[in-house]
Tab-separated table of C-alpha atoms in Angstrom:
chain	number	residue	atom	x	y	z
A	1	UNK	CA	0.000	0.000	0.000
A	2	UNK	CA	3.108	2.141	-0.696
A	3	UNK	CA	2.146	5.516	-1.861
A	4	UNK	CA	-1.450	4.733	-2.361
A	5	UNK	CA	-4.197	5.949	0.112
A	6	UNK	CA	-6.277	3.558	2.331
A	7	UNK	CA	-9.354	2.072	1.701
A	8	UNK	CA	-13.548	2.261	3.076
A	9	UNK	CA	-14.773	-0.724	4.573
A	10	UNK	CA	-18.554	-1.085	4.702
A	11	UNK	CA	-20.703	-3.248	6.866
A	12	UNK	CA	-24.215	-2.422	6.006
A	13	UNK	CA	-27.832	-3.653	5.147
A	14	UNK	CA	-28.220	-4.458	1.379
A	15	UNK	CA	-28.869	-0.705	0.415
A	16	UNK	CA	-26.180	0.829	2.392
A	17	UNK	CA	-24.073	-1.468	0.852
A	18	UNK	CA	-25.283	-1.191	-2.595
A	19	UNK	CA	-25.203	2.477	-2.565
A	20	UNK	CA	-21.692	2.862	-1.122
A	21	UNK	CA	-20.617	-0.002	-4.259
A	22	UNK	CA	-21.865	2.236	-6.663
A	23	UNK	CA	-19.735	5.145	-5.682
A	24	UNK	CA	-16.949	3.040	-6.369
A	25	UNK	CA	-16.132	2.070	-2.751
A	26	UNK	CA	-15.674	-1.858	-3.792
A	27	UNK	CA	-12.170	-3.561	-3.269
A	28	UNK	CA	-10.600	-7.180	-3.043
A	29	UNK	CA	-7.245	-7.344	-1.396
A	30	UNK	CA	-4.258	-9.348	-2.579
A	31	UNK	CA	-5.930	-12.365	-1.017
A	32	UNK	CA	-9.625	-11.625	-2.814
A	33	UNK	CA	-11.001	-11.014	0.572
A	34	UNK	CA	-13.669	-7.768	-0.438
A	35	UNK	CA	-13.622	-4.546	1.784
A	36	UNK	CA	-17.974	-5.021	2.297
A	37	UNK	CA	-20.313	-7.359	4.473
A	38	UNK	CA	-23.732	-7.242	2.853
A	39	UNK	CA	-25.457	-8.052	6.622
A	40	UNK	CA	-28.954	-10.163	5.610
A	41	UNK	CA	-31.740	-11.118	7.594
A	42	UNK	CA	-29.703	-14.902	7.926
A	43	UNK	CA	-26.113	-13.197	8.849
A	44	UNK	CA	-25.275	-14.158	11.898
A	45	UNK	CA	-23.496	-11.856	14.839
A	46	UNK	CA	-19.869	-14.218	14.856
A	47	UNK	CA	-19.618	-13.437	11.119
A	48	UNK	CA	-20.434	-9.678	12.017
A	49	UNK	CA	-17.813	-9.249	14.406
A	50	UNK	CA	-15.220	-11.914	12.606
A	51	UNK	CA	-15.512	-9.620	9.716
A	52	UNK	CA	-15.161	-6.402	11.953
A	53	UNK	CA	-12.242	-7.676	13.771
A	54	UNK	CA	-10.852	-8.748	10.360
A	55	UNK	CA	-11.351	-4.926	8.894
A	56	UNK	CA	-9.359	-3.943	12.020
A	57	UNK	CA	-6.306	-6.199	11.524
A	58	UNK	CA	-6.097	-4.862	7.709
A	59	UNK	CA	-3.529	-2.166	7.387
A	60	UNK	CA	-5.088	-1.006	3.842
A	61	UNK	CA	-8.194	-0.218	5.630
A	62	UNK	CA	-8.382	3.574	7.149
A	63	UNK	CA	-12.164	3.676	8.011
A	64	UNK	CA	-14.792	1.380	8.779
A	65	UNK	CA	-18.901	2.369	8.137
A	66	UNK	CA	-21.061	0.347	9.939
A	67	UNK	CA	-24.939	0.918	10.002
A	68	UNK	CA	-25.499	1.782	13.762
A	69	UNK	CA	-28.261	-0.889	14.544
A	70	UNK	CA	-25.399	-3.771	13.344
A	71	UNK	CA	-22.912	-1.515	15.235
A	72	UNK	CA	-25.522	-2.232	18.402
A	73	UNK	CA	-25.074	-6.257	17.700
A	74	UNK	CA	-21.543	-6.047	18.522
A	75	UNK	CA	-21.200	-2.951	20.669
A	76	UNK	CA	-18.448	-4.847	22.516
A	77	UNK	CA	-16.265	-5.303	19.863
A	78	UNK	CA	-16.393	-1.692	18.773
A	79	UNK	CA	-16.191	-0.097	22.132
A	80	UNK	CA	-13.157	-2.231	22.662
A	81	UNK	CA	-11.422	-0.614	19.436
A	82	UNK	CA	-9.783	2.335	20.587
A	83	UNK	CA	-7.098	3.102	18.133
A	84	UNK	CA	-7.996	6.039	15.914
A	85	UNK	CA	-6.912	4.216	12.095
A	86	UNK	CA	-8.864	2.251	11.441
A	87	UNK	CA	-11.789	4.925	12.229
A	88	UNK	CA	-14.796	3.280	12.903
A	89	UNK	CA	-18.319	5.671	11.993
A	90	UNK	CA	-21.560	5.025	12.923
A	91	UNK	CA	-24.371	5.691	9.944
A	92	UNK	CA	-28.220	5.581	9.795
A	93	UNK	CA	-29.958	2.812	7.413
A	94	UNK	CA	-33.128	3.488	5.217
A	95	UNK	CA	-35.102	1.342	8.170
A	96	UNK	CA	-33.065	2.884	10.947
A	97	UNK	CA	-32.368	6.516	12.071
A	98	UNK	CA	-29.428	7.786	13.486
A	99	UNK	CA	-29.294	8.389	17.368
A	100	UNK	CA	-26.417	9.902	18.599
A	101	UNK	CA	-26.761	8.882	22.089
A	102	UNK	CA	-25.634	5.281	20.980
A	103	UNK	CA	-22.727	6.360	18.896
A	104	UNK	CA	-19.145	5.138	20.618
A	105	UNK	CA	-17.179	7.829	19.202
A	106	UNK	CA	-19.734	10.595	20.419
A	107	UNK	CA	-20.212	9.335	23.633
A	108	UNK	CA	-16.316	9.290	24.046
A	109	UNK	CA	-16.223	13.038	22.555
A	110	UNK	CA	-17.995	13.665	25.160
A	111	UNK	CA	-16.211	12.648	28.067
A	112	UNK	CA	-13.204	14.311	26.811
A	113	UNK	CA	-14.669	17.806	27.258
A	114	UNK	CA	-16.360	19.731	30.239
A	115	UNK	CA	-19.205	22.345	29.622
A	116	UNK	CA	-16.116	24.815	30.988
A	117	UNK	CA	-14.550	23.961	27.513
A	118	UNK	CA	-17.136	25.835	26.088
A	119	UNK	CA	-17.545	28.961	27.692
């Protein structure tokens, strides 16, 4: 990955992860493992967090989309990632808003500040 940049992993419902194809976001690695987990009704949570954990380990991977109600089947495994590359973001789904009070990263923001910070 010498002089090139890294890529966007996406772990999403079928439309999330159709959309984010289209734009070109679509890679296989040297071993033809893809940079996308199309998560179906059938998917179960061990290959959700397998293939999280295996995003993680990748060194051509720089951020990591998850739709947040997935992110909420393995909430463990994310909150445990605290290294800032690969960054992990929490998106809404067609089915699913966003709420911001389940978001990782937020709710770590947070903590970081006081509301003397902002006066």
């Amino acid at each position: 990955m010498a002089g090139r940049g890294k890529l966007i992993a996406v772990i999403g419902d079928e439309d999330t992860c159709t959309g984010f194809l289209l734009g070109g976001v679509g890679e296989l690695n040297k071993n033809r493992k893809p940079n996308f987990l199309v998560v179906e009704k059938d998917t179960s949570i061990t290959e959700i967090e397998e293939t999280f954990k295996s995003f993680l380990s990748r060194d051509d991977i720089g951020i990591i989309l998850i739709n947040q109600f997935i992110a909420e089947m393995i909430r463990h495994a994310i909150d445990a990632h605290m290294l800032s590359i690969p960054a992990v973001l929490e998106i809404p789904s067609k089915e699913h808003p966003y709420d911001a009070s389940k978001d990782s990263i937020l709710r770590r923001a947070k903590g970081m500040f006081s509301a003397e910070d902002f006066r």
